[in-house]
Short mmCIF file of C-alpha atoms in Angstrom, two decimals:
data_model
loop_
_atom_site.label_atom_id
_atom_site.label_comp_id
_atom_site.label_asym_id
_atom_site.label_seq_id
_atom_site.Cartn_x
_atom_site.Cartn_y
_atom_site.Cartn_z
CA ASP E 875 150.52 -117.62 -194.84
CA LEU E 876 152.57 -118.42 -197.01
CA TYR E 877 155.70 -120.59 -195.90
CA ILE E 878 158.50 -121.37 -198.58
CA GLU E 879 160.92 -123.86 -198.20
CA PRO E 880 163.67 -125.74 -199.93
CA LYS E 881 162.34 -129.02 -201.66
CA ILE E 882 165.15 -130.74 -199.35
CA ARG E 883 162.22 -130.20 -197.14
CA PHE E 884 159.98 -133.62 -198.54
CA SER E 885 162.53 -135.60 -197.30
CA ASP E 886 161.55 -134.99 -194.02
CA TYR E 887 158.01 -136.68 -195.04
CA ARG E 888 159.65 -140.20 -195.16
CA THR E 889 160.77 -142.14 -191.99
CA ASN E 890 163.15 -145.23 -192.94
CA CYS E 891 164.84 -147.96 -191.44
CA ARG E 892 167.77 -148.90 -193.84
CA ILE E 893 171.31 -149.96 -194.26
CA PHE E 894 173.84 -148.61 -195.86
CA GLN E 895 177.26 -150.74 -196.34
CA ASN E 896 180.44 -149.37 -197.83
CA LYS E 897 179.72 -146.07 -198.65
CA ASN E 898 180.85 -142.93 -197.53
CA ILE E 899 178.64 -139.90 -196.48
CA GLU E 900 178.55 -138.42 -200.38
CA GLU E 901 177.31 -141.40 -201.91
CA ILE E 902 174.86 -142.00 -199.20
CA ILE E 903 173.55 -138.17 -198.87
CA SER E 904 173.61 -138.48 -203.00
CA LEU E 905 171.42 -141.60 -202.91
CA ILE E 906 168.85 -140.59 -200.91
CA LEU E 907 168.29 -136.71 -202.46
CA SER E 908 168.56 -138.67 -205.78
CA GLU E 909 165.45 -140.58 -204.65
CA HIS E 910 163.61 -137.27 -203.45
CA ASP E 911 164.75 -135.59 -206.95
CA VAL E 912 167.00 -132.54 -205.21
CA GLU E 913 169.53 -130.89 -207.04
CA PHE E 914 172.47 -130.71 -205.05
CA SER E 915 176.68 -130.44 -204.92
CA PHE E 916 179.22 -131.10 -203.14
CA LYS E 917 181.96 -128.46 -202.71
CA THR E 918 183.76 -130.50 -199.86
CA LEU E 919 187.43 -130.31 -199.56
CA ARG E 920 188.56 -133.01 -197.81
CA SER E 921 187.71 -136.64 -198.98
CA TYR E 922 185.52 -138.80 -196.94
CA PRO E 923 186.17 -142.68 -195.95
CA LYS E 924 183.79 -145.16 -196.30
CA TYR E 925 181.35 -146.81 -193.83
CA ALA E 926 181.88 -150.43 -193.20
CA TYR E 927 177.95 -149.96 -192.01
CA LYS E 928 175.74 -146.82 -191.10
CA VAL E 929 171.86 -147.66 -190.36
CA GLN E 930 169.12 -144.81 -190.61
CA TYR E 931 166.85 -146.22 -188.14
CA ASP E 932 163.39 -144.88 -187.21
CA GLU E 933 164.12 -141.36 -188.54
CA THR E 934 163.21 -139.32 -191.46
CA ASP E 935 165.59 -138.95 -194.53
CA LEU E 936 166.50 -135.30 -193.44
CA ALA E 937 167.22 -136.11 -190.18
CA PHE E 938 169.37 -139.02 -191.32
CA ILE E 939 171.12 -136.54 -193.10
CA GLU E 940 171.61 -133.75 -191.14
CA ARG E 941 172.88 -136.43 -188.53
CA LEU E 942 175.54 -137.58 -190.69
CA LEU E 943 176.48 -133.82 -191.30
CA SER E 944 176.72 -133.32 -187.54
CA GLU E 945 178.99 -136.32 -187.38
CA GLU E 946 181.32 -135.39 -189.96
CA GLY E 947 181.15 -131.43 -189.18
CA VAL E 948 179.98 -130.59 -192.74
CA ALA E 949 177.45 -127.60 -193.29
CA TYR E 950 174.93 -126.73 -196.46
CA CYS E 951 173.05 -124.10 -197.93
CA PHE E 952 171.38 -123.23 -200.87
CA SER E 953 172.36 -121.00 -203.83
CA HIS E 954 169.59 -119.99 -206.20
CA THR E 955 168.49 -119.43 -209.88
CA GLU E 956 165.40 -117.91 -211.72
CA SER E 957 164.07 -121.68 -212.12
CA SER E 958 165.99 -123.70 -209.58
CA HIS E 959 167.59 -124.18 -206.20
CA VAL E 960 170.85 -126.09 -205.19
CA ILE E 961 171.65 -127.71 -201.81
CA GLU E 962 175.67 -126.88 -201.34
CA PHE E 963 177.42 -128.79 -199.00
CA PHE E 964 180.70 -127.45 -197.71
CA ASP E 965 183.17 -128.28 -195.02
CA ASP E 966 185.57 -125.07 -194.97
CA ALA E 967 185.29 -121.63 -194.60
CA ASP E 968 187.15 -120.93 -198.03
CA TYR E 969 183.46 -122.13 -199.18
CA TYR E 970 182.49 -118.43 -198.51
CA GLU E 971 181.63 -116.07 -201.44
CA SER E 972 180.98 -112.33 -201.87
CA GLY E 973 177.25 -111.79 -201.60
CA GLU E 974 175.44 -109.66 -204.07
CA GLU E 975 175.04 -106.95 -201.45
CA PHE E 976 178.78 -107.72 -200.13
CA PHE E 977 178.70 -103.69 -199.10
CA VAL E 978 176.73 -102.44 -197.02
CA ASN E 979 175.56 -99.27 -194.81
CA HIS E 980 174.79 -99.12 -190.96
CA SER E 981 171.47 -96.96 -189.73
CA THR E 982 171.62 -94.75 -193.37
CA GLY E 983 169.43 -94.88 -196.34
CA THR E 984 165.71 -95.17 -197.20
CA SER E 985 163.75 -98.35 -197.92
CA GLY E 986 164.44 -98.48 -201.26
CA VAL E 987 168.08 -98.71 -200.65
CA SER E 988 169.51 -101.59 -199.00
CA HIS E 989 170.93 -101.11 -195.23
CA ILE E 990 171.39 -102.63 -192.11
CA SER E 991 168.96 -101.07 -189.21
CA SER E 992 169.99 -102.80 -186.24
CA TRP E 993 172.84 -104.37 -185.30
CA ASN E 994 173.99 -106.16 -181.84
CA GLU E 995 176.91 -108.03 -180.88
CA THR E 996 176.79 -110.85 -178.03
CA GLN E 997 179.28 -112.80 -176.72
CA THR E 998 178.31 -116.15 -174.30
CA LEU E 999 180.34 -118.68 -172.23
CA THR E 1000 181.62 -121.58 -173.88
CA THR E 1001 182.73 -124.94 -173.79
CA LYS E 1002 186.96 -124.75 -173.13
CA LYS E 1003 187.73 -128.73 -174.94
CA THR E 1004 186.29 -131.63 -176.32
CA CYS E 1005 186.83 -134.92 -175.65
CA LYS E 1006 185.81 -138.18 -177.31
CA ALA E 1007 186.33 -141.88 -176.23
CA GLY E 1008 185.41 -145.74 -177.57
CA PHE E 1009 186.38 -149.21 -177.44
CA ASP E 1010 188.40 -151.20 -179.85
CA MET E 1011 187.77 -154.69 -179.60
CA LEU E 1012 190.66 -155.78 -181.18
CA LYS E 1013 192.57 -154.11 -178.35
CA PRO E 1014 190.23 -154.17 -175.35
CA LEU E 1015 192.31 -152.54 -172.88
CA SER E 1016 194.14 -150.03 -175.64
CA HIS E 1017 190.86 -147.30 -174.49
CA PRO E 1018 190.88 -145.29 -177.23
CA MET E 1019 190.48 -141.52 -176.63
CA HIS E 1020 191.10 -138.03 -177.62
CA GLN E 1021 190.75 -134.43 -176.55
CA ALA E 1022 190.85 -131.16 -178.38
CA ASN E 1023 191.10 -127.75 -176.93
CA GLY E 1024 189.37 -124.84 -178.41
CA LYS E 1025 191.00 -121.82 -179.78
CA SER E 1026 188.35 -119.26 -179.03
CA GLU E 1027 189.88 -115.82 -178.04
CA TYR E 1028 186.30 -115.20 -175.87
CA PHE E 1029 186.09 -116.07 -172.29
CA SER E 1030 185.31 -120.37 -171.80
CA VAL E 1031 184.43 -121.92 -168.55
CA PRO E 1032 187.66 -122.83 -166.88
CA VAL E 1033 185.98 -126.69 -166.36
CA SER E 1034 184.40 -127.03 -168.89
CA GLU E 1035 184.17 -130.51 -171.77
CA HIS E 1036 182.27 -132.13 -173.86
CA TYR E 1037 182.64 -135.80 -173.39
CA GLU E 1038 181.22 -138.13 -175.73
CA TYR E 1039 181.85 -141.91 -175.68
CA LEU E 1040 181.06 -143.47 -178.70
CA ALA E 1041 181.58 -147.09 -177.22
CA GLU E 1042 182.59 -149.49 -180.36
CA THR E 1043 182.58 -147.20 -183.68
CA GLU E 1044 184.67 -147.47 -186.84
CA THR E 1045 185.20 -143.66 -185.82
CA LYS E 1046 187.95 -144.45 -183.03
CA ASP E 1047 190.96 -143.60 -185.58
CA ASP E 1048 189.25 -140.52 -186.50
CA PHE E 1049 188.85 -138.87 -182.74
CA SER E 1050 191.14 -136.10 -183.72
CA LEU E 1051 189.32 -134.97 -186.44
CA ARG E 1052 185.89 -134.94 -185.60
CA ASN E 1053 187.07 -133.56 -182.22
CA LYS E 1054 188.43 -130.43 -183.84
CA HIS E 1055 184.93 -130.23 -185.90
CA ALA E 1056 182.89 -130.68 -182.37
CA ILE E 1057 184.66 -128.03 -180.59
CA GLU E 1058 184.50 -125.93 -183.75
CA SER E 1059 180.83 -125.69 -183.34
CA LEU E 1060 180.35 -125.57 -179.72
CA GLN E 1061 182.43 -122.19 -179.60
CA GLN E 1062 181.60 -120.45 -182.99
CA ASP E 1063 178.54 -119.07 -181.12
CA ALA E 1064 181.32 -117.82 -178.50
CA TYR E 1065 180.90 -113.89 -180.33
CA GLN E 1066 177.81 -113.76 -182.68
CA CYS E 1067 176.33 -110.59 -183.91
CA SER E 1068 172.29 -110.20 -185.14
CA GLY E 1069 170.36 -107.58 -186.48
CA GLU E 1070 167.76 -106.43 -189.11
CA ALA E 1071 168.04 -105.32 -192.09
CA SER E 1072 166.45 -104.54 -196.03
CA CYS E 1073 168.74 -106.51 -197.82
CA ARG E 1074 166.68 -108.72 -199.86
CA THR E 1075 169.73 -110.80 -201.26
CA PHE E 1076 171.25 -111.61 -197.97
CA THR E 1077 171.55 -115.35 -198.09
CA VAL E 1078 173.29 -117.48 -195.62
CA GLY E 1079 176.89 -118.59 -196.42
CA LYS E 1080 177.34 -115.76 -198.11
CA LEU E 1081 179.37 -112.67 -196.86
CA PHE E 1082 179.09 -108.97 -196.52
CA LYS E 1083 181.24 -106.48 -194.74
CA PHE E 1084 179.86 -102.62 -193.69
CA LYS E 1085 180.81 -99.76 -195.95
CA LYS E 1086 179.96 -97.27 -193.28
CA HIS E 1087 179.17 -97.69 -189.37
CA GLU E 1088 179.09 -95.42 -186.75
CA ASP E 1089 181.40 -97.55 -185.20
CA VAL E 1090 184.64 -97.36 -187.38
CA SER E 1091 186.55 -100.36 -186.02
CA ARG E 1092 183.27 -102.34 -187.68
CA VAL E 1093 183.99 -100.75 -191.19
CA GLY E 1094 185.65 -103.33 -193.67
CA LYS E 1095 185.32 -106.10 -191.31
CA GLU E 1096 184.02 -109.34 -193.07
CA PHE E 1097 181.12 -111.53 -191.73
CA VAL E 1098 179.58 -114.59 -192.60
CA LEU E 1099 175.82 -114.85 -192.77
CA SER E 1100 174.75 -117.94 -190.31
CA SER E 1101 170.60 -117.84 -190.51
CA VAL E 1102 168.44 -115.26 -192.18
CA SER E 1103 164.43 -114.79 -191.48
CA MET E 1104 162.58 -113.10 -194.30
CA SER E 1105 158.67 -111.95 -194.08
CA ALA E 1106 156.94 -109.92 -196.41
CA SER E 1107 153.35 -108.99 -196.31
CA VAL E 1108 150.86 -106.46 -199.11
CA LEU E 1109 149.00 -104.26 -197.13
CA ASN E 1110 145.96 -103.05 -198.59
CA GLN E 1111 144.10 -100.09 -197.97
CA THR E 1112 140.15 -100.17 -199.76
CA GLY E 1113 138.03 -97.83 -201.02
CA GLN E 1114 137.93 -94.30 -202.94
CA GLY E 1115 141.16 -93.62 -203.55
CA GLY E 1116 143.14 -96.69 -201.93
CA THR E 1117 146.43 -97.95 -202.16
CA SER E 1118 148.10 -100.46 -200.90
CA THR E 1119 152.18 -100.96 -199.82
CA GLN E 1120 154.59 -103.82 -199.48
CA GLY E 1121 156.15 -104.93 -196.42
CA PHE E 1122 159.22 -106.79 -195.72
CA LYS E 1123 161.06 -107.63 -192.95
CA MET E 1124 164.47 -109.68 -192.67
CA SER E 1125 166.68 -110.00 -189.18
CA PHE E 1126 170.09 -112.34 -189.27
CA HIS E 1127 172.88 -113.98 -187.32
CA CYS E 1128 176.35 -113.68 -188.33
CA VAL E 1129 179.73 -114.62 -187.41
CA GLY E 1130 183.25 -113.60 -188.44
CA SER E 1131 183.92 -114.97 -192.40
CA LYS E 1132 187.04 -116.65 -190.62
CA THR E 1133 184.21 -118.98 -188.75
CA MET E 1134 183.90 -122.38 -190.35
CA LEU E 1135 179.92 -122.68 -189.99
CA ARG E 1136 180.13 -126.36 -188.27
CA PRO E 1137 176.11 -127.91 -187.93
CA LYS E 1138 175.47 -128.60 -184.16
CA THR E 1139 176.66 -131.20 -182.02
CA HIS E 1140 173.77 -132.01 -180.12
CA ILE E 1141 171.95 -134.25 -183.15
CA ARG E 1142 172.44 -137.65 -181.17
CA ARG E 1143 172.02 -141.07 -182.73
CA PRO E 1144 168.46 -142.60 -182.89
CA GLN E 1145 167.93 -145.04 -179.56
CA VAL E 1146 166.97 -148.52 -180.38
CA ARG E 1147 164.20 -149.37 -177.72
CA GLY E 1148 164.72 -152.45 -175.71
CA LEU E 1149 165.70 -155.92 -177.82
CA GLN E 1150 165.05 -157.30 -181.38
CA THR E 1151 165.43 -160.50 -182.96
CA ALA E 1152 167.02 -161.29 -186.24
CA ILE E 1153 167.79 -163.90 -188.93
CA VAL E 1154 171.16 -165.15 -189.43
CA THR E 1155 172.13 -165.06 -193.01
CA GLY E 1156 175.31 -166.19 -194.78
CA ASN E 1157 176.54 -167.49 -198.22
CA GLU E 1158 175.50 -170.14 -200.07
CA ASP E 1159 177.87 -172.68 -199.57
CA GLY E 1160 177.02 -173.93 -195.68
CA GLU E 1161 175.30 -173.43 -192.66
CA ILE E 1162 177.69 -171.73 -190.39
CA TYR E 1163 179.02 -168.36 -191.45
CA LEU E 1164 181.35 -166.60 -189.58
CA ASP E 1165 184.91 -164.90 -188.93
CA LYS E 1166 187.77 -165.81 -187.29
CA HIS E 1167 186.07 -164.04 -184.16
CA GLY E 1168 182.97 -165.92 -184.00
CA ARG E 1169 181.01 -163.06 -185.58
CA ILE E 1170 178.12 -163.85 -187.65
CA LYS E 1171 175.44 -161.73 -189.77
CA VAL E 1172 171.82 -161.30 -189.83
CA GLN E 1173 168.82 -160.04 -191.38
CA PHE E 1174 166.98 -157.48 -189.14
CA HIS E 1175 162.52 -157.90 -189.95
CA TRP E 1176 162.90 -153.88 -190.41
CA ASP E 1177 165.21 -154.04 -193.28
CA ARG E 1178 163.36 -154.27 -196.37
CA GLN E 1179 166.53 -153.88 -198.90
CA GLY E 1180 168.50 -156.99 -197.30
CA LYS E 1181 168.54 -160.18 -199.08
CA TYR E 1182 169.36 -162.46 -196.50
CA ASP E 1183 172.81 -163.20 -197.53
CA ALA E 1184 176.29 -162.43 -196.90
CA ASN E 1185 175.81 -159.03 -196.97
CA SER E 1186 172.74 -158.17 -194.99
CA SER E 1187 174.59 -156.22 -191.98
CA CYS E 1188 177.73 -155.91 -190.69
CA TRP E 1189 179.85 -158.63 -188.72
CA ILE E 1190 178.48 -158.55 -185.30
CA ARG E 1191 179.74 -160.09 -181.83
CA VAL E 1192 178.23 -162.75 -180.21
CA ALA E 1193 177.73 -163.14 -176.41
CA HIS E 1194 178.36 -166.40 -174.60
CA ALA E 1195 178.19 -167.87 -170.85
CA SER E 1196 181.95 -167.44 -170.73
CA ALA E 1197 184.45 -166.38 -172.76
CA GLY E 1198 188.30 -166.44 -171.86
CA ASN E 1199 191.45 -166.46 -173.43
CA GLY E 1200 191.62 -169.52 -175.06
CA TRP E 1201 188.66 -170.85 -172.87
CA GLY E 1202 185.10 -170.50 -172.23
CA SER E 1203 181.71 -171.82 -173.94
CA ILE E 1204 180.84 -171.51 -177.36
CA PHE E 1205 177.44 -172.16 -179.72
CA HIS E 1206 178.10 -170.48 -183.39
CA PRO E 1207 174.18 -169.39 -184.45
CA ARG E 1208 173.84 -171.06 -187.77
CA VAL E 1209 171.96 -169.71 -191.15
CA GLY E 1210 168.20 -169.69 -190.34
CA GLN E 1211 168.42 -169.61 -186.61
CA GLU E 1212 166.64 -166.65 -185.13
CA VAL E 1213 168.64 -164.87 -182.71
CA ILE E 1214 168.13 -161.72 -180.07
CA VAL E 1215 170.12 -158.68 -180.64
CA ASP E 1216 170.65 -155.90 -178.50
CA PHE E 1217 172.42 -152.64 -179.02
CA VAL E 1218 175.43 -151.12 -177.48
CA ASN E 1219 174.29 -147.57 -175.92
CA GLY E 1220 171.11 -148.28 -177.87
CA ASP E 1221 172.95 -147.36 -181.31
CA PRO E 1222 171.51 -149.50 -184.37
CA ASP E 1223 174.95 -149.19 -185.57
CA GLN E 1224 176.60 -151.82 -182.51
CA PRO E 1225 174.44 -154.62 -182.64
CA ILE E 1226 175.38 -157.60 -180.70
CA VAL E 1227 173.96 -160.99 -180.24
CA THR E 1228 172.78 -162.06 -176.86
CA GLY E 1229 170.88 -165.07 -177.38
CA SER E 1230 168.89 -167.33 -179.95
CA LEU E 1231 165.34 -168.49 -179.83
CA TYR E 1232 162.90 -171.37 -181.42
CA ASN E 1233 159.86 -170.33 -183.80
CA GLY E 1234 157.64 -172.43 -186.08
CA THR E 1235 160.04 -173.41 -188.33
CA GLN E 1236 163.20 -173.72 -185.74
CA GLU E 1237 161.36 -176.30 -183.20
CA THR E 1238 162.56 -177.49 -179.65
CA PRO E 1239 164.98 -181.02 -179.64
CA TYR E 1240 162.39 -182.32 -177.13
CA LYS E 1241 158.64 -182.53 -178.07
CA LEU E 1242 156.61 -179.91 -175.61
CA PRO E 1243 155.08 -180.12 -173.63
CA ASP E 1244 155.25 -184.30 -173.66
CA GLN E 1245 159.04 -184.21 -172.71
CA ALA E 1246 159.07 -180.85 -170.70
CA SER E 1247 160.89 -182.91 -167.87
CA GLN E 1248 164.03 -182.89 -170.28
CA SER E 1249 166.84 -180.07 -170.73
CA GLY E 1250 170.57 -180.37 -172.22
CA TYR E 1251 172.13 -179.62 -175.24
CA LYS E 1252 171.96 -181.17 -178.51
CA SER E 1253 173.83 -179.83 -181.73
CA ARG E 1254 173.43 -181.34 -185.47
CA SER E 1255 175.87 -182.40 -187.90
CA VAL E 1256 176.46 -179.45 -190.31
CA GLN E 1257 174.42 -180.29 -193.14
CA LYS E 1258 171.09 -179.52 -194.58
CA GLU E 1259 169.42 -182.95 -194.63
CA GLY E 1260 169.63 -186.02 -191.54
CA ASN E 1261 169.42 -186.53 -187.85
CA ASN E 1262 173.53 -186.25 -187.09
CA TYR E 1263 174.16 -184.65 -183.86
CA ASN E 1264 175.49 -185.32 -180.59
CA GLU E 1265 173.75 -184.48 -177.50
CA LEU E 1266 174.08 -184.14 -173.66
CA ARG E 1267 170.37 -184.39 -172.14
CA PHE E 1268 169.24 -184.74 -168.51
CA GLU E 1269 165.89 -186.84 -167.72
CA ASP E 1270 164.11 -185.13 -164.16
CA LYS E 1271 161.08 -187.30 -164.13
CA PRO E 1272 160.69 -188.67 -160.91
CA GLY E 1273 161.66 -192.16 -160.90
CA ASP E 1274 163.01 -191.80 -164.20
CA GLU E 1275 166.17 -189.21 -163.52
CA HIS E 1276 169.36 -189.99 -166.02
CA VAL E 1277 171.76 -188.64 -167.60
CA TYR E 1278 172.01 -189.24 -171.14
CA LEU E 1279 175.40 -188.86 -173.66
CA HIS E 1280 175.20 -189.70 -177.33
CA ALA E 1281 178.35 -189.34 -179.50
CA GLU E 1282 177.34 -188.99 -183.61
CA LYS E 1283 180.95 -191.04 -184.37
CA LEU E 1284 184.17 -190.64 -181.87
CA PHE E 1285 183.82 -190.09 -178.34
CA GLN E 1286 186.93 -189.14 -176.35
CA MET E 1287 187.80 -188.61 -172.71
CA VAL E 1288 191.09 -187.07 -171.72
CA VAL E 1289 191.93 -186.76 -167.74
CA GLU E 1290 195.04 -185.71 -166.85
CA ASP E 1291 195.08 -187.00 -162.90
CA CYS E 1292 192.74 -189.55 -161.46
CA ALA E 1293 189.37 -191.04 -162.62
CA ASP E 1294 187.00 -191.79 -159.56
CA ILE E 1295 183.92 -193.64 -160.82
CA SER E 1296 181.17 -194.86 -158.55
CA ILE E 1297 178.42 -196.97 -159.75
CA GLU E 1298 175.75 -198.00 -157.03
CA ASN E 1299 174.02 -200.67 -158.76
CA ASN E 1300 174.68 -202.12 -162.22
CA LYS E 1301 176.87 -201.00 -165.31
CA LYS E 1302 176.61 -202.44 -168.65
CA GLU E 1303 179.29 -202.13 -171.40
CA LYS E 1304 178.59 -203.13 -174.77
CA VAL E 1305 181.64 -203.22 -177.64
CA THR E 1306 180.43 -204.01 -181.27
CA ASN E 1307 183.96 -204.59 -182.68
CA GLU E 1308 187.22 -204.00 -180.46
CA LEU E 1309 187.81 -203.20 -177.46
CA CYS E 1310 191.40 -202.16 -176.66
CA GLN E 1311 192.84 -201.12 -173.03
CA GLU E 1312 196.66 -199.97 -172.53
CA VAL E 1313 197.59 -199.55 -168.57
CA GLY E 1314 201.05 -197.69 -167.99
CA LYS E 1315 201.61 -199.79 -164.56
CA SER E 1316 199.16 -201.96 -162.49
CA ALA E 1317 195.61 -203.23 -162.68
CA ASP E 1318 194.00 -204.25 -160.17
CA LEU E 1319 190.44 -206.21 -160.19
CA LYS E 1320 188.39 -207.24 -157.19
CA VAL E 1321 185.23 -209.05 -157.75
CA GLY E 1322 183.26 -209.39 -154.62
CA GLU E 1323 181.88 -212.70 -155.09
CA ASN E 1324 181.73 -214.28 -159.01
CA GLN E 1325 183.35 -213.06 -162.01
CA SER E 1326 182.97 -215.72 -165.80
CA LEU E 1327 184.65 -215.38 -168.90
CA ASP E 1328 183.14 -216.32 -171.80
CA VAL E 1329 185.52 -216.04 -175.17
CA GLY E 1330 183.69 -217.13 -178.55
CA LYS E 1331 186.71 -218.04 -180.10
CA ALA E 1332 190.22 -217.82 -178.76
CA LEU E 1333 191.85 -216.68 -175.43
CA SER E 1334 195.34 -215.63 -175.72
CA ILE E 1335 197.19 -214.73 -171.94
CA ASN E 1336 200.75 -213.41 -172.23
CA ALA E 1337 203.15 -212.18 -169.66
CA GLY E 1338 206.71 -210.80 -170.09
CA LYS E 1339 208.12 -213.08 -166.50
CA SER E 1340 205.11 -215.17 -164.73
CA ILE E 1341 202.00 -216.20 -164.87
CA GLU E 1342 199.89 -217.56 -161.25
CA ILE E 1343 196.80 -218.64 -160.52
CA LYS E 1344 195.92 -219.69 -157.08
CA VAL E 1345 192.87 -221.27 -155.39
CA GLY E 1346 193.31 -222.13 -151.96
CA GLY E 1347 196.32 -224.30 -151.22
CA ALA E 1348 196.41 -225.43 -154.98
CA SER E 1349 198.26 -223.11 -157.86
CA ILE E 1350 199.65 -222.83 -160.88
CA GLN E 1351 202.94 -221.47 -161.74
CA MET E 1352 204.31 -220.64 -165.07
CA SER E 1353 207.58 -218.16 -165.56
CA SER E 1354 209.60 -216.79 -168.44
CA SER E 1355 212.19 -219.49 -167.79
CA GLY E 1356 209.94 -222.02 -168.94
CA GLU E 1357 209.43 -224.20 -165.76
CA ILE E 1358 205.19 -225.08 -164.89
CA ASN E 1359 204.49 -225.69 -161.31
CA ILE E 1360 201.39 -227.46 -160.16
CA LYS E 1361 200.85 -227.89 -156.82
CA GLY E 1362 197.98 -229.49 -155.05
CA ASN E 1363 197.02 -232.03 -152.39
CA LYS E 1364 195.43 -233.97 -154.97
CA ILE E 1365 196.30 -233.72 -158.84
CA SER E 1366 193.91 -234.98 -161.27
CA ILE E 1367 194.42 -235.59 -164.88
CA ASN E 1368 191.26 -237.47 -167.11
CA GLY E 1369 191.48 -238.02 -170.47
CA SER E 1370 190.37 -240.33 -173.03
CA ALA E 1371 194.67 -240.32 -174.05
CA ILE E 1372 197.38 -239.07 -172.24
CA ALA E 1373 200.75 -238.19 -174.01
CA LEU E 1374 203.49 -237.69 -172.22
CA LYS E 1375 207.01 -236.55 -174.09
CA ALA E 1376 210.22 -235.16 -172.46
CA GLY E 1377 213.64 -235.78 -172.80
CA GLN E 1378 213.58 -236.92 -169.10
CA ILE E 1379 210.70 -238.21 -166.95
CA SER E 1380 210.95 -238.58 -163.25
CA LEU E 1381 207.82 -240.62 -161.60
CA ASN E 1382 208.07 -240.70 -157.65
#
């Protein structure tokens, strides 16, 4: 047997993982087909927006092309010359042209005259409507959704629907058009004709009509060929006087010429099985590269075209332990880190970062296994070199349990109400430079036994109203009026010299 297939079939022999950014469907398909040296032509009527991010993942080039065509509702067929064939892409029924055998007869003619020998018409149940829904990260409660009702004149199941949840995709604003294409695809086979013929020039996408038919209502009605299958054979008879004959069989399917041959909707996106890891990327200016939503970019290990830069992927959301409206926890993955990537609905177009990993170049903050009893949070100052960091560390070694807090520069603590600190043993504080304390109302200090104050140079005590020092029955009182009262059972003043100077001195 000899099978003849178009050159685009070669593209089914290359399976690839590849990222396309800021390209529309025409640009992507043109790039791939050019790599396979396939002649093509776009005869589409509408313009197509650029995909911000589109992934070919573990699928052949042909499967990827057909998936894109299915998503956009674009069909294709072939035009032929004696020396070449061209694949033509189209998106409207206006593309159809009359075939070489435009007028055909039914059940008449000989094997040498083109005719349709068998004709069948079928009607099938069809879906009534389609619905597409998604999620908009910028408007999380908006629930973008669109429904499209079919216009088939044939019977559709009353309670029937083709529902597809697309999650967070860039097609949310294009639901109406994609729904229109989807329902057209589902309903185009509601009324379908098939048959067998000897018309050797019948080609998919070409028109024909009956010149003669036993059912006169079929005469003049125009059809477009949706599929054609041909087989040819040479039958040899050997021996004296042997002859040879040729056998040709052709079967086809067709629909009304006003029907756009939309591709089937059952072509599903490839599914990413399980988690993957990737390396955080950015530009050359620093090690933190993100947008206002905290999204980052990564280089996937399977991406052979990526340059480990700001164009390696789309902006990818990062999961955190808690995320609220202006509150929550947040740690930004930095350039060079290895992160864990999951995919919404398994869709390679919708990655999401769920965590990060240590590896051979990104080592743990505490030496393992020697410091396995230590855990905590340790950051690093934003710079390429150096050991500047902030840290909250927990030591769980028996007998040495402690909490360690390190601030690389400033430490700020704000308590909007009360603070209660209980220390069961000792407390030591060391301030290298200055200590400033400000109390709005009262400050009470209670010492159970002794307190000592050692000042290297000067001690200054200033009170706005009065100062009183009491020990038992003795006291020294000073007031803002300038009076100083010293009381005690016995007052001793000792010195090598005593000088008293006043306007009046009274001695009792």
